[in-house]
Amino acid sequence: DSHKLLEQHKKLLKIRDIKLKDLKLELSEFNFSKEMKLVLSLYALTLVLAEFVTVSLEPTKSILFLVVIIISLIILSSLSSSKKFSYLLQALILIPLLRIMSLSIPATEIDPVYWLAITILPLIASCIFLMQGQGRNRTDIGLNLKNLPVQILVVWGGLAMGFIAYLILKPPVIVSNLNTINLLVSIIIFLSVGFTLELIFRGIIQKSADNLMGKHWGLIFVSILFTIQSINWNSVPYLAFVFGVSIIYGYIFQKTNSISGVGLSHGIANVMFFLILPLSQL
């Protein structure tokens, strides 16, 4: 009898240990730890360093930093016991990948508009693979028409965003051959680029950041990452503008759970900033 009692006691202890392990795993999903904060802070700082290397030295030298970031994210995401943190780390791979694509293609030998298209297509494919790997569908990332009146209002806001950005930077004309076909193709590509960036930063990265950090810090964190990508413009006023726009877009995404409005708005802002307003000055 004592032997049976001992065996039962061991089984109960084993069950308790399993339940404690499961409880710790569940709690880790809600715990935004100091270690996680440190990793994400180092990630952002390394992105900043890569951008300064791009601006100050030969741009391709920053690819080394970006490759190190991607490898580190892959390793850390595989080691993390938190699914939410792992998903965020996987999503963050898209940003250095975006930069590597833009630095690797010889833009001087390709029309800038088509260069944008070549850069963005692999990113769309990467987004699809990431969504499949994390079990996300189009509704999860905001590909819907929820709150349509708000979405329409946000879309038209892209005109103002593009105008303000143009006043700050006054970019040169980048479309070489001005004809109807090139103009239409350019508009489609700029709209697609804006929508793809919102898919990456809002639909995928911010969604993961909000799940881990909460909506307040998730919004700020993603807006910082979004702003870092504009360091190469060498304009503090423009960085402040981009951060403000990212806060607005991110907040709208949180409230509507849709990237339709902000995606089209970003695309229209691109068309105004890179195409329509520069052409109007010729």
Tab-separated table of C-alpha atoms in Angstrom:
chain	number	residue	atom	x	y	z
A	1	ASP	CA	0.000	0.000	0.000
A	2	SER	CA	2.795	2.410	0.853
A	3	HIS	CA	4.339	1.673	-2.547
A	4	LYS	CA	1.066	2.568	-4.305
A	5	LEU	CA	0.752	5.761	-2.272
A	6	LEU	CA	4.316	6.693	-3.213
A	7	GLU	CA	3.594	6.127	-6.911
A	8	GLN	CA	0.415	8.199	-6.711
A	9	HIS	CA	2.334	10.958	-4.961
A	10	LYS	CA	4.956	10.952	-7.726
A	11	LYS	CA	2.229	11.155	-10.380
A	12	LEU	CA	0.612	14.088	-8.602
A	13	LEU	CA	3.956	15.875	-8.377
A	14	LYS	CA	4.553	15.253	-12.075
A	15	ILE	CA	1.106	16.615	-12.953
A	16	ARG	CA	1.759	19.659	-10.763
A	17	ASP	CA	5.110	20.322	-12.462
A	18	ILE	CA	3.478	20.082	-15.896
A	19	LYS	CA	0.718	22.489	-14.877
A	20	LEU	CA	3.249	24.928	-13.419
A	21	LYS	CA	5.270	24.781	-16.620
A	22	ASP	CA	2.146	25.463	-18.704
A	23	LEU	CA	1.186	28.330	-16.390
A	24	LYS	CA	4.646	29.893	-16.700
A	25	LEU	CA	4.405	29.615	-20.482
A	26	GLU	CA	0.996	31.307	-20.467
A	27	LEU	CA	2.259	34.073	-18.188
A	28	SER	CA	5.270	34.645	-20.439
A	29	GLU	CA	2.859	35.533	-23.245
A	30	PHE	CA	1.657	38.492	-21.168
A	31	ASN	CA	5.051	39.467	-19.791
A	32	PHE	CA	6.913	42.197	-21.692
A	33	SER	CA	10.179	41.569	-19.880
A	34	LYS	CA	13.296	43.718	-19.504
A	35	GLU	CA	15.169	41.306	-21.745
A	36	MET	CA	12.615	41.829	-24.509
A	37	LYS	CA	12.855	45.601	-24.111
A	38	LEU	CA	16.646	45.404	-24.337
A	39	VAL	CA	16.527	43.301	-27.512
A	40	LEU	CA	14.063	45.652	-29.208
A	41	SER	CA	16.063	48.728	-28.144
A	42	LEU	CA	19.266	47.239	-29.569
A	43	TYR	CA	17.377	46.401	-32.752
A	44	ALA	CA	16.271	50.017	-33.206
A	45	LEU	CA	19.745	51.380	-32.401
A	46	THR	CA	21.366	49.026	-34.905
A	47	LEU	CA	18.924	50.197	-37.575
A	48	VAL	CA	19.900	53.795	-36.795
A	49	LEU	CA	23.594	52.878	-37.047
A	50	ALA	CA	22.998	51.186	-40.409
A	51	GLU	CA	21.233	54.308	-41.708
A	52	PHE	CA	24.087	56.581	-40.604
A	53	VAL	CA	26.576	54.272	-42.307
A	54	THR	CA	24.445	54.457	-45.447
A	55	VAL	CA	24.406	58.262	-45.366
A	56	SER	CA	28.015	58.848	-44.260
A	57	LEU	CA	29.896	56.056	-46.043
A	58	GLU	CA	29.346	53.894	-49.072
A	59	PRO	CA	25.691	52.737	-48.816
A	60	THR	CA	26.431	49.075	-49.475
A	61	LYS	CA	28.619	48.893	-46.335
A	62	SER	CA	25.499	49.096	-44.179
A	63	ILE	CA	24.288	45.807	-45.656
A	64	LEU	CA	26.622	44.026	-43.207
A	65	PHE	CA	24.748	45.536	-40.255
A	66	LEU	CA	21.422	44.589	-41.817
A	67	VAL	CA	22.474	40.979	-42.436
A	68	VAL	CA	23.636	40.699	-38.798
A	69	ILE	CA	20.258	42.033	-37.663
A	70	ILE	CA	18.356	39.473	-39.740
A	71	ILE	CA	20.491	36.544	-38.515
A	72	SER	CA	20.108	37.723	-34.899
A	73	LEU	CA	16.333	38.010	-35.251
A	74	ILE	CA	16.069	34.496	-36.691
A	75	ILE	CA	18.123	33.015	-33.829
A	76	LEU	CA	16.306	34.932	-31.086
A	77	SER	CA	12.851	34.152	-32.478
A	78	SER	CA	13.675	30.435	-32.520
A	79	LEU	CA	14.916	30.531	-28.907
A	80	SER	CA	12.090	32.607	-27.426
A	81	SER	CA	9.500	30.830	-25.279
A	82	SER	CA	7.000	33.628	-25.922
A	83	LYS	CA	5.008	33.199	-29.126
A	84	LYS	CA	4.111	36.892	-29.204
A	85	PHE	CA	7.732	37.982	-28.905
A	86	SER	CA	8.824	35.410	-31.466
A	87	TYR	CA	6.187	36.628	-33.942
A	88	LEU	CA	7.297	40.229	-33.459
A	89	LEU	CA	10.956	39.336	-34.046
A	90	GLN	CA	9.994	37.501	-37.226
A	91	ALA	CA	7.988	40.507	-38.419
A	92	LEU	CA	10.912	42.853	-37.723
A	93	ILE	CA	12.994	40.976	-40.304
A	94	LEU	CA	10.971	42.789	-42.976
A	95	ILE	CA	12.583	46.179	-42.212
A	96	PRO	CA	16.260	45.257	-42.782
A	97	LEU	CA	15.117	43.131	-45.723
A	98	LEU	CA	13.463	46.222	-47.203
A	99	ARG	CA	16.687	48.182	-46.794
A	100	ILE	CA	18.866	45.433	-48.258
A	101	MET	CA	16.621	45.255	-51.327
A	102	SER	CA	16.815	49.007	-51.864
A	103	LEU	CA	20.622	49.086	-51.455
A	104	SER	CA	21.408	45.980	-53.493
A	105	ILE	CA	19.699	46.976	-56.734
A	106	PRO	CA	21.771	49.418	-58.850
A	107	ALA	CA	19.295	52.267	-59.022
A	108	THR	CA	21.564	54.292	-61.315
A	109	GLU	CA	21.117	51.711	-64.078
A	110	ILE	CA	17.327	51.350	-63.744
A	111	ASP	CA	14.534	53.887	-64.078
A	112	PRO	CA	13.739	54.906	-60.447
A	113	VAL	CA	10.060	54.057	-60.801
A	114	TYR	CA	10.735	50.500	-62.005
A	115	TRP	CA	13.471	50.196	-59.391
A	116	LEU	CA	10.763	50.747	-56.758
A	117	ALA	CA	8.639	48.000	-58.296
A	118	ILE	CA	11.553	45.532	-58.335
A	119	THR	CA	12.278	46.351	-54.693
A	120	ILE	CA	8.729	45.973	-53.445
A	121	LEU	CA	7.695	42.693	-55.119
A	122	PRO	CA	9.993	40.431	-53.012
A	123	LEU	CA	8.705	42.185	-49.894
A	124	ILE	CA	5.115	41.349	-50.781
A	125	ALA	CA	6.150	37.713	-51.232
A	126	SER	CA	7.929	37.830	-47.831
A	127	CYS	CA	4.778	39.211	-46.196
A	128	ILE	CA	2.726	36.357	-47.639
A	129	PHE	CA	5.177	33.714	-46.382
A	130	LEU	CA	5.297	35.352	-42.945
A	131	MET	CA	1.511	35.453	-42.719
A	132	GLN	CA	1.276	31.776	-43.639
A	133	GLY	CA	3.973	30.829	-41.126
A	134	GLN	CA	2.203	32.689	-38.307
A	135	GLY	CA	-1.264	31.508	-39.303
A	136	ARG	CA	-2.581	34.978	-40.149
A	137	ASN	CA	-5.247	35.785	-42.708
A	138	ARG	CA	-6.105	39.014	-44.518
A	139	THR	CA	-8.547	40.059	-41.796
A	140	ASP	CA	-5.849	39.720	-39.129
A	141	ILE	CA	-3.590	42.219	-40.936
A	142	GLY	CA	-6.368	44.674	-41.746
A	143	LEU	CA	-7.109	43.945	-45.410
A	144	ASN	CA	-10.772	44.888	-45.138
A	145	LEU	CA	-13.170	47.813	-45.594
A	146	LYS	CA	-14.260	48.309	-41.986
A	147	ASN	CA	-15.400	51.826	-40.998
A	148	LEU	CA	-15.596	52.835	-44.650
A	149	PRO	CA	-16.489	56.537	-44.070
A	150	VAL	CA	-13.382	56.931	-41.903
A	151	GLN	CA	-11.264	55.091	-44.475
A	152	ILE	CA	-12.412	57.431	-47.272
A	153	LEU	CA	-11.589	60.484	-45.153
A	154	VAL	CA	-8.113	59.088	-44.386
A	155	VAL	CA	-7.478	58.392	-48.083
A	156	TRP	CA	-8.064	62.032	-48.999
A	157	GLY	CA	-5.769	63.041	-46.170
A	158	GLY	CA	-2.940	61.632	-48.288
A	159	LEU	CA	-3.145	64.739	-50.493
A	160	ALA	CA	-2.282	66.964	-47.528
A	161	MET	CA	0.449	64.587	-46.327
A	162	GLY	CA	2.115	64.602	-49.742
A	163	PHE	CA	1.882	68.389	-50.032
A	164	ILE	CA	3.455	68.998	-46.607
A	165	ALA	CA	6.249	66.488	-47.288
A	166	TYR	CA	6.974	68.214	-50.603
A	167	LEU	CA	7.173	71.647	-48.951
A	168	ILE	CA	9.753	70.290	-46.492
A	169	LEU	CA	12.049	68.495	-48.943
A	170	LYS	CA	11.280	69.676	-52.517
A	171	PRO	CA	12.442	66.408	-54.178
A	172	PRO	CA	13.510	66.467	-57.857
A	173	VAL	CA	11.546	64.932	-60.715
A	174	ILE	CA	12.358	61.217	-60.991
A	175	VAL	CA	10.248	60.252	-64.037
A	176	SER	CA	12.474	60.585	-67.086
A	177	ASN	CA	10.102	59.965	-70.005
A	178	LEU	CA	6.909	61.932	-69.661
A	179	ASN	CA	4.086	60.258	-71.561
A	180	THR	CA	0.664	58.926	-70.668
A	181	ILE	CA	1.749	55.307	-70.209
A	182	ASN	CA	4.749	56.158	-68.012
A	183	LEU	CA	2.614	58.500	-65.927
A	184	LEU	CA	-0.057	55.860	-65.323
A	185	VAL	CA	2.528	53.174	-64.538
A	186	SER	CA	4.283	55.549	-62.137
A	187	ILE	CA	1.045	56.349	-60.304
A	188	ILE	CA	0.191	52.638	-59.936
A	189	ILE	CA	3.676	51.816	-58.624
A	190	PHE	CA	3.730	54.693	-56.114
A	191	LEU	CA	0.287	53.678	-54.849
A	192	SER	CA	1.482	50.068	-54.513
A	193	VAL	CA	4.653	51.080	-52.655
A	194	GLY	CA	2.684	53.135	-50.126
A	195	PHE	CA	0.189	50.336	-49.569
A	196	THR	CA	2.946	47.729	-49.190
A	197	LEU	CA	4.774	49.823	-46.585
A	198	GLU	CA	1.580	50.151	-44.569
A	199	LEU	CA	1.051	46.396	-44.856
A	200	ILE	CA	4.548	45.853	-43.433
A	201	PHE	CA	4.623	48.506	-40.711
A	202	ARG	CA	0.985	48.596	-39.662
A	203	GLY	CA	-0.686	45.338	-40.697
A	204	ILE	CA	2.170	43.030	-39.695
A	205	ILE	CA	4.698	44.737	-37.397
A	206	GLN	CA	2.382	47.010	-35.414
A	207	LYS	CA	-0.149	44.229	-34.986
A	208	SER	CA	2.576	42.059	-33.426
A	209	ALA	CA	3.953	44.957	-31.357
A	210	ASP	CA	0.499	45.834	-29.993
A	211	ASN	CA	-0.067	42.197	-28.982
A	212	LEU	CA	3.188	42.156	-27.007
A	213	MET	CA	3.589	45.707	-25.667
A	214	GLY	CA	0.063	47.039	-25.615
A	215	LYS	CA	-1.356	49.597	-28.019
A	216	HIS	CA	0.326	52.664	-26.503
A	217	TRP	CA	3.920	51.440	-26.598
A	218	GLY	CA	3.342	49.394	-29.731
A	219	LEU	CA	2.290	52.563	-31.558
A	220	ILE	CA	5.333	54.525	-30.371
A	221	PHE	CA	7.789	51.693	-31.075
A	222	VAL	CA	6.598	51.147	-34.657
A	223	SER	CA	6.510	54.900	-35.318
A	224	ILE	CA	10.161	55.138	-34.258
A	225	LEU	CA	11.078	52.279	-36.617
A	226	PHE	CA	9.093	53.896	-39.415
A	227	THR	CA	10.896	57.213	-38.867
A	228	ILE	CA	14.349	55.599	-38.862
A	229	GLN	CA	13.816	54.657	-42.506
A	230	SER	CA	13.792	58.360	-43.411
A	231	ILE	CA	17.153	59.299	-41.849
A	232	ASN	CA	18.738	59.224	-45.315
A	233	TRP	CA	16.798	62.387	-46.247
A	234	ASN	CA	19.045	64.379	-43.853
A	235	SER	CA	16.222	66.575	-42.595
A	236	VAL	CA	15.193	66.873	-38.943
A	237	PRO	CA	11.873	68.622	-39.808
A	238	TYR	CA	11.053	65.779	-42.194
A	239	LEU	CA	11.831	63.157	-39.522
A	240	ALA	CA	9.474	64.950	-37.127
A	241	PHE	CA	6.818	65.036	-39.846
A	242	VAL	CA	7.232	61.324	-40.641
A	243	PHE	CA	6.982	60.413	-36.944
A	244	GLY	CA	3.768	62.431	-36.626
A	245	VAL	CA	2.270	60.824	-39.728
A	246	SER	CA	3.195	57.371	-38.431
A	247	ILE	CA	1.478	58.087	-35.106
A	248	ILE	CA	-1.656	59.183	-36.976
A	249	TYR	CA	-1.663	56.209	-39.338
A	250	GLY	CA	-0.934	53.784	-36.510
A	251	TYR	CA	-3.696	55.216	-34.315
A	252	ILE	CA	-6.193	54.999	-37.192
A	253	PHE	CA	-5.161	51.393	-37.791
A	254	GLN	CA	-5.703	50.575	-34.110
A	255	LYS	CA	-9.170	52.140	-34.143
A	256	THR	CA	-10.361	50.701	-37.473
A	257	ASN	CA	-8.314	47.466	-37.649
A	258	SER	CA	-7.905	48.184	-41.363
A	259	ILE	CA	-4.934	49.229	-43.514
A	260	SER	CA	-7.134	50.092	-46.511
A	261	GLY	CA	-7.437	53.789	-45.694
A	262	VAL	CA	-3.880	54.388	-44.466
A	263	GLY	CA	-2.442	52.270	-47.293
A	264	LEU	CA	-4.151	54.270	-50.034
A	265	SER	CA	-3.441	57.505	-48.171
A	266	HIS	CA	0.282	56.664	-48.053
A	267	GLY	CA	0.186	55.789	-51.751
A	268	ILE	CA	-1.507	59.065	-52.682
A	269	ALA	CA	1.015	60.971	-50.557
A	270	ASN	CA	3.797	59.255	-52.531
A	271	VAL	CA	2.191	60.213	-55.844
A	272	MET	CA	1.917	63.850	-54.736
A	273	PHE	CA	5.414	63.949	-53.210
A	274	PHE	CA	7.423	62.185	-55.912
A	275	LEU	CA	5.376	62.766	-59.043
A	276	ILE	CA	2.598	65.356	-59.270
A	277	LEU	CA	4.112	68.263	-57.329
A	278	PRO	CA	7.659	67.949	-58.807
A	279	LEU	CA	6.152	67.798	-62.313
A	280	SER	CA	4.059	70.884	-61.616
A	281	GLN	CA	7.265	72.884	-61.093
A	282	LEU	CA	8.647	72.133	-64.574
